[in-house]
PDB file of C-alpha atoms in Angstrom:
ATOM      1  CA  UNK A 227      71.429  88.995 106.737  1.00  0.00           C
ATOM      2  CA  UNK A 228      72.811  89.886 110.107  1.00  0.00           C
ATOM      3  CA  UNK A 229      76.458  90.798 109.924  1.00  0.00           C
ATOM      4  CA  UNK A 230      78.730  90.097 112.946  1.00  0.00           C
ATOM      5  CA  UNK A 231      81.657  92.203 113.005  1.00  0.00           C
ATOM      6  CA  UNK A 232      85.041  92.193 115.014  1.00  0.00           C
ATOM      7  CA  UNK A 233      87.305  95.032 114.797  1.00  0.00           C
ATOM      8  CA  UNK A 234      90.771  94.794 116.493  1.00  0.00           C
ATOM      9  CA  UNK A 235      94.404  95.379 116.057  1.00  0.00           C
ATOM     10  CA  UNK A 236      95.773  92.842 113.581  1.00  0.00           C
ATOM     11  CA  UNK A 237      97.570  89.677 114.321  1.00  0.00           C
ATOM     12  CA  UNK A 238     101.091  89.188 112.798  1.00  0.00           C
ATOM     13  CA  UNK A 239      99.757  86.195 110.839  1.00  0.00           C
ATOM     14  CA  UNK A 240      97.319  88.558 109.111  1.00  0.00           C
ATOM     15  CA  UNK A 241      99.845  90.976 107.858  1.00  0.00           C
ATOM     16  CA  UNK A 242     100.431  89.077 104.343  1.00  0.00           C
ATOM     17  CA  UNK A 243      96.650  88.717 103.753  1.00  0.00           C
ATOM     18  CA  UNK A 244      96.168  92.342 104.557  1.00  0.00           C
ATOM     19  CA  UNK A 245      98.969  93.330 102.095  1.00  0.00           C
ATOM     20  CA  UNK A 246      97.317  91.262  99.214  1.00  0.00           C
ATOM     21  CA  UNK A 247      93.903  92.786 100.205  1.00  0.00           C
ATOM     22  CA  UNK A 248      95.343  96.297 100.101  1.00  0.00           C
ATOM     23  CA  UNK A 249      96.907  95.543  96.714  1.00  0.00           C
ATOM     24  CA  UNK A 250      93.821  94.413  95.107  1.00  0.00           C
ATOM     25  CA  UNK A 251      91.593  97.096  96.551  1.00  0.00           C
ATOM     26  CA  UNK A 252      93.919  99.989  95.425  1.00  0.00           C
ATOM     27  CA  UNK A 253      94.416  98.302  91.990  1.00  0.00           C
ATOM     28  CA  UNK A 254      90.571  98.343  91.558  1.00  0.00           C
ATOM     29  CA  UNK A 255      90.789 102.112  91.537  1.00  0.00           C
ATOM     30  CA  UNK A 256      91.654 101.988  87.870  1.00  0.00           C
ATOM     31  CA  UNK A 257      87.937 101.451  87.122  1.00  0.00           C
ATOM     32  CA  UNK A 258      87.436 104.774  88.812  1.00  0.00           C
ATOM     33  CA  UNK A 259      89.909 107.164  86.990  1.00  0.00           C
ATOM     34  CA  UNK A 260      93.235 105.906  88.685  1.00  0.00           C
ATOM     35  CA  UNK A 261      96.234 104.531  87.006  1.00  0.00           C
ATOM     36  CA  UNK A 262      98.353 101.378  87.808  1.00  0.00           C
ATOM     37  CA  UNK A 263      99.555 101.447  91.429  1.00  0.00           C
ATOM     38  CA  UNK A 264      98.442 102.798  94.669  1.00  0.00           C
ATOM     39  CA  UNK A 265      99.585 104.996  97.541  1.00  0.00           C
ATOM     40  CA  UNK A 266     103.108 104.425  99.037  1.00  0.00           C
ATOM     41  CA  UNK A 267     103.553 100.854 100.402  1.00  0.00           C
ATOM     42  CA  UNK A 268      99.951  99.630  99.336  1.00  0.00           C
ATOM     43  CA  UNK A 269     101.410  96.335  97.803  1.00  0.00           C
ATOM     44  CA  UNK A 270     104.434  95.908 100.234  1.00  0.00           C
ATOM     45  CA  UNK A 271     104.638  93.488 103.012  1.00  0.00           C
ATOM     46  CA  UNK A 272     107.343  95.303 104.940  1.00  0.00           C
ATOM     47  CA  UNK A 273     105.407  98.405 104.870  1.00  0.00           C
ATOM     48  CA  UNK A 274     102.289  96.792 106.522  1.00  0.00           C
ATOM     49  CA  UNK A 275     104.512  94.861 108.863  1.00  0.00           C
ATOM     50  CA  UNK A 276     106.118  98.123 110.157  1.00  0.00           C
ATOM     51  CA  UNK A 277     102.560  99.544 110.734  1.00  0.00           C
ATOM     52  CA  UNK A 278     101.840  96.175 112.526  1.00  0.00           C
ATOM     53  CA  UNK A 279     104.728  96.597 114.808  1.00  0.00           C
ATOM     54  CA  UNK A 280     103.819 100.299 115.543  1.00  0.00           C
ATOM     55  CA  UNK A 281     100.326  99.143 116.600  1.00  0.00           C
ATOM     56  CA  UNK A 282      98.821 100.927 113.846  1.00  0.00           C
ATOM     57  CA  UNK A 283      97.428  97.997 111.552  1.00  0.00           C
ATOM     58  CA  UNK A 284      93.846  97.078 112.237  1.00  0.00           C
ATOM     59  CA  UNK A 285      91.695  94.123 110.849  1.00  0.00           C
ATOM     60  CA  UNK A 286      87.883  93.975 110.438  1.00  0.00           C
ATOM     61  CA  UNK A 287      86.306  90.440 110.443  1.00  0.00           C
ATOM     62  CA  UNK A 288      82.980  89.481 109.549  1.00  0.00           C
ATOM     63  CA  UNK A 289      81.995  85.998 111.152  1.00  0.00           C
ATOM     64  CA  UNK A 290      85.638  85.575 111.738  1.00  0.00           C
ATOM     65  CA  UNK A 291      86.534  86.221 108.070  1.00  0.00           C
ATOM     66  CA  UNK A 292      88.973  89.008 107.351  1.00  0.00           C
ATOM     67  CA  UNK A 293      87.199  91.480 105.129  1.00  0.00           C
ATOM     68  CA  UNK A 294      88.999  94.829 105.617  1.00  0.00           C
ATOM     69  CA  UNK A 295      92.019  96.611 107.118  1.00  0.00           C
ATOM     70  CA  UNK A 296      93.050 100.053 108.331  1.00  0.00           C
ATOM     71  CA  UNK A 297      95.995 101.828 109.274  1.00  0.00           C
ATOM     72  CA  UNK A 298      95.410 104.434 111.821  1.00  0.00           C
ATOM     73  CA  UNK A 299      97.716 107.066 113.304  1.00  0.00           C
ATOM     74  CA  UNK A 300      97.005 109.272 116.316  1.00  0.00           C
ATOM     75  CA  UNK A 301      98.357 112.888 115.888  1.00  0.00           C
ATOM     76  CA  UNK A 302      97.880 115.028 118.932  1.00  0.00           C
ATOM     77  CA  UNK A 303      94.415 114.192 119.809  1.00  0.00           C
ATOM     78  CA  UNK A 304      93.146 113.530 116.055  1.00  0.00           C
ATOM     79  CA  UNK A 305      92.730 110.262 114.632  1.00  0.00           C
ATOM     80  CA  UNK A 306      94.289 110.146 111.179  1.00  0.00           C
ATOM     81  CA  UNK A 307      92.728 107.379 109.127  1.00  0.00           C
ATOM     82  CA  UNK A 308      95.784 106.731 107.036  1.00  0.00           C
ATOM     83  CA  UNK A 309      94.385 104.036 104.874  1.00  0.00           C
ATOM     84  CA  UNK A 310      91.383 101.715 104.801  1.00  0.00           C
ATOM     85  CA  UNK A 311      90.813  98.921 102.346  1.00  0.00           C
ATOM     86  CA  UNK A 312      88.271  96.201 101.762  1.00  0.00           C
ATOM     87  CA  UNK A 313      88.705  92.822 100.236  1.00  0.00           C
ATOM     88  CA  UNK A 314      88.118  93.341  96.557  1.00  0.00           C
ATOM     89  CA  UNK A 315      85.950  90.048  96.465  1.00  0.00           C
ATOM     90  CA  UNK A 316      83.818  91.536  99.320  1.00  0.00           C
ATOM     91  CA  UNK A 317      82.828  94.970  97.760  1.00  0.00           C
ATOM     92  CA  UNK A 318      79.076  96.316  97.895  1.00  0.00           C
ATOM     93  CA  UNK A 319      78.436  94.322 101.129  1.00  0.00           C
ATOM     94  CA  UNK A 320      78.528  97.021 103.680  1.00  0.00           C
ATOM     95  CA  UNK A 321      82.225  96.251 104.939  1.00  0.00           C
ATOM     96  CA  UNK A 322      83.431  99.548 104.308  1.00  0.00           C
ATOM     97  CA  UNK A 323      80.671 101.350 106.281  1.00  0.00           C
ATOM     98  CA  UNK A 324      81.021  98.771 109.044  1.00  0.00           C
ATOM     99  CA  UNK A 325      84.830  99.706 109.159  1.00  0.00           C
ATOM    100  CA  UNK A 326      84.410 103.291 109.468  1.00  0.00           C
ATOM    101  CA  UNK A 327      81.693 102.795 112.053  1.00  0.00           C
ATOM    102  CA  UNK A 328      84.116 100.524 114.029  1.00  0.00           C
ATOM    103  CA  UNK A 329      86.870 102.867 113.763  1.00  0.00           C
ATOM    104  CA  UNK A 330      84.820 105.758 115.120  1.00  0.00           C
ATOM    105  CA  UNK A 331      83.319 103.616 117.827  1.00  0.00           C
ATOM    106  CA  UNK A 332      86.809 102.514 119.020  1.00  0.00           C
ATOM    107  CA  UNK A 333      88.364 105.885 118.998  1.00  0.00           C
ATOM    108  CA  UNK A 334      85.632 108.079 120.523  1.00  0.00           C
ATOM    109  CA  UNK A 335      87.964 110.189 122.609  1.00  0.00           C
ATOM    110  CA  UNK A 336      89.612 112.144 119.854  1.00  0.00           C
ATOM    111  CA  UNK A 337      88.766 115.769 118.691  1.00  0.00           C
ATOM    112  CA  UNK A 338      88.335 114.715 115.172  1.00  0.00           C
ATOM    113  CA  UNK A 339      88.945 112.108 112.345  1.00  0.00           C
ATOM    114  CA  UNK A 340      91.011 113.159 109.480  1.00  0.00           C
ATOM    115  CA  UNK A 341      91.758 111.462 106.112  1.00  0.00           C
ATOM    116  CA  UNK A 342      92.494 112.407 102.485  1.00  0.00           C
ATOM    117  CA  UNK A 343      91.696 110.849  99.212  1.00  0.00           C
ATOM    118  CA  UNK A 344      92.550 111.757  95.425  1.00  0.00           C
ATOM    119  CA  UNK A 345      90.268 114.342  93.861  1.00  0.00           C
ATOM    120  CA  UNK A 346      89.774 111.903  90.749  1.00  0.00           C
ATOM    121  CA  UNK A 347      88.546 109.120  92.877  1.00  0.00           C
ATOM    122  CA  UNK A 348      84.702 109.680  92.665  1.00  0.00           C
ATOM    123  CA  UNK A 349      84.210 106.216  94.589  1.00  0.00           C
ATOM    124  CA  UNK A 350      85.949 107.155  97.747  1.00  0.00           C
ATOM    125  CA  UNK A 351      84.944 110.803  97.689  1.00  0.00           C
ATOM    126  CA  UNK A 352      81.371 109.752  97.643  1.00  0.00           C
ATOM    127  CA  UNK A 353      81.979 107.015 100.282  1.00  0.00           C
ATOM    128  CA  UNK A 354      83.577 109.439 102.875  1.00  0.00           C
ATOM    129  CA  UNK A 355      80.718 111.973 102.348  1.00  0.00           C
ATOM    130  CA  UNK A 356      78.191 109.228 102.941  1.00  0.00           C
ATOM    131  CA  UNK A 357      80.199 108.511 106.223  1.00  0.00           C
ATOM    132  CA  UNK A 358      79.599 112.220 107.287  1.00  0.00           C
ATOM    133  CA  UNK A 359      82.987 113.556 106.550  1.00  0.00           C
ATOM    134  CA  UNK A 360      83.332 117.120 105.333  1.00  0.00           C
ATOM    135  CA  UNK A 361      85.881 118.329 102.817  1.00  0.00           C
ATOM    136  CA  UNK A 362      88.024 121.016 104.426  1.00  0.00           C
ATOM    137  CA  UNK A 363      90.699 121.558 101.876  1.00  0.00           C
ATOM    138  CA  UNK A 364      93.049 120.325  99.166  1.00  0.00           C
ATOM    139  CA  UNK A 365      96.848 119.331  99.306  1.00  0.00           C
ATOM    140  CA  UNK A 366      98.722 119.393  96.111  1.00  0.00           C
ATOM    141  CA  UNK A 367     100.832 116.216  95.270  1.00  0.00           C
ATOM    142  CA  UNK A 368     103.199 115.884  92.082  1.00  0.00           C
ATOM    143  CA  UNK A 369     100.566 113.770  90.481  1.00  0.00           C
ATOM    144  CA  UNK A 370      97.111 114.819  91.537  1.00  0.00           C
ATOM    145  CA  UNK A 371      95.199 116.859  94.187  1.00  0.00           C
ATOM    146  CA  UNK A 372      94.217 115.332  97.451  1.00  0.00           C
ATOM    147  CA  UNK A 373      90.890 116.264  99.041  1.00  0.00           C
ATOM    148  CA  UNK A 374      91.211 116.530 102.885  1.00  0.00           C
ATOM    149  CA  UNK A 375      88.381 115.315 104.904  1.00  0.00           C
ATOM    150  CA  UNK A 376      87.413 115.724 108.607  1.00  0.00           C
ATOM    151  CA  UNK A 377      84.686 114.530 110.911  1.00  0.00           C
ATOM    152  CA  UNK A 378      84.326 116.257 114.340  1.00  0.00           C
ATOM    153  CA  UNK A 379      83.529 114.050 117.354  1.00  0.00           C
TER     154      UNK A 379
END
């Protein structure tokens, strides 16, 4: 199967679909050691709309079907992959890897890519390692430890 992907800044009419996609994706973390809920704003339309207005909300389409989203932030000359999420009905089809590849291709002129993920989440930790990210530290939150990952360009 040949996948035809398009990665671009999100359209305003996609924000609700991306919000619902984020909510379902993060709620699926319960299967991997998480509890109810997700990161700040994961299920909030206004949160995603504010990132849309800042130019930080991105969409991945596969054959014109919205399959994944990302919130990306430039900090100095580093790209912070603030959040990624894949349509929960489209898991295990390579869309997550395609999203990370598309992000890295679009933002080639950075020093490094940075992200974090909860220590308890085996799925995301394994995924980022598979994508070539290196754990560089930990950050303490009130509820759990975050693993900090980086990938140099």
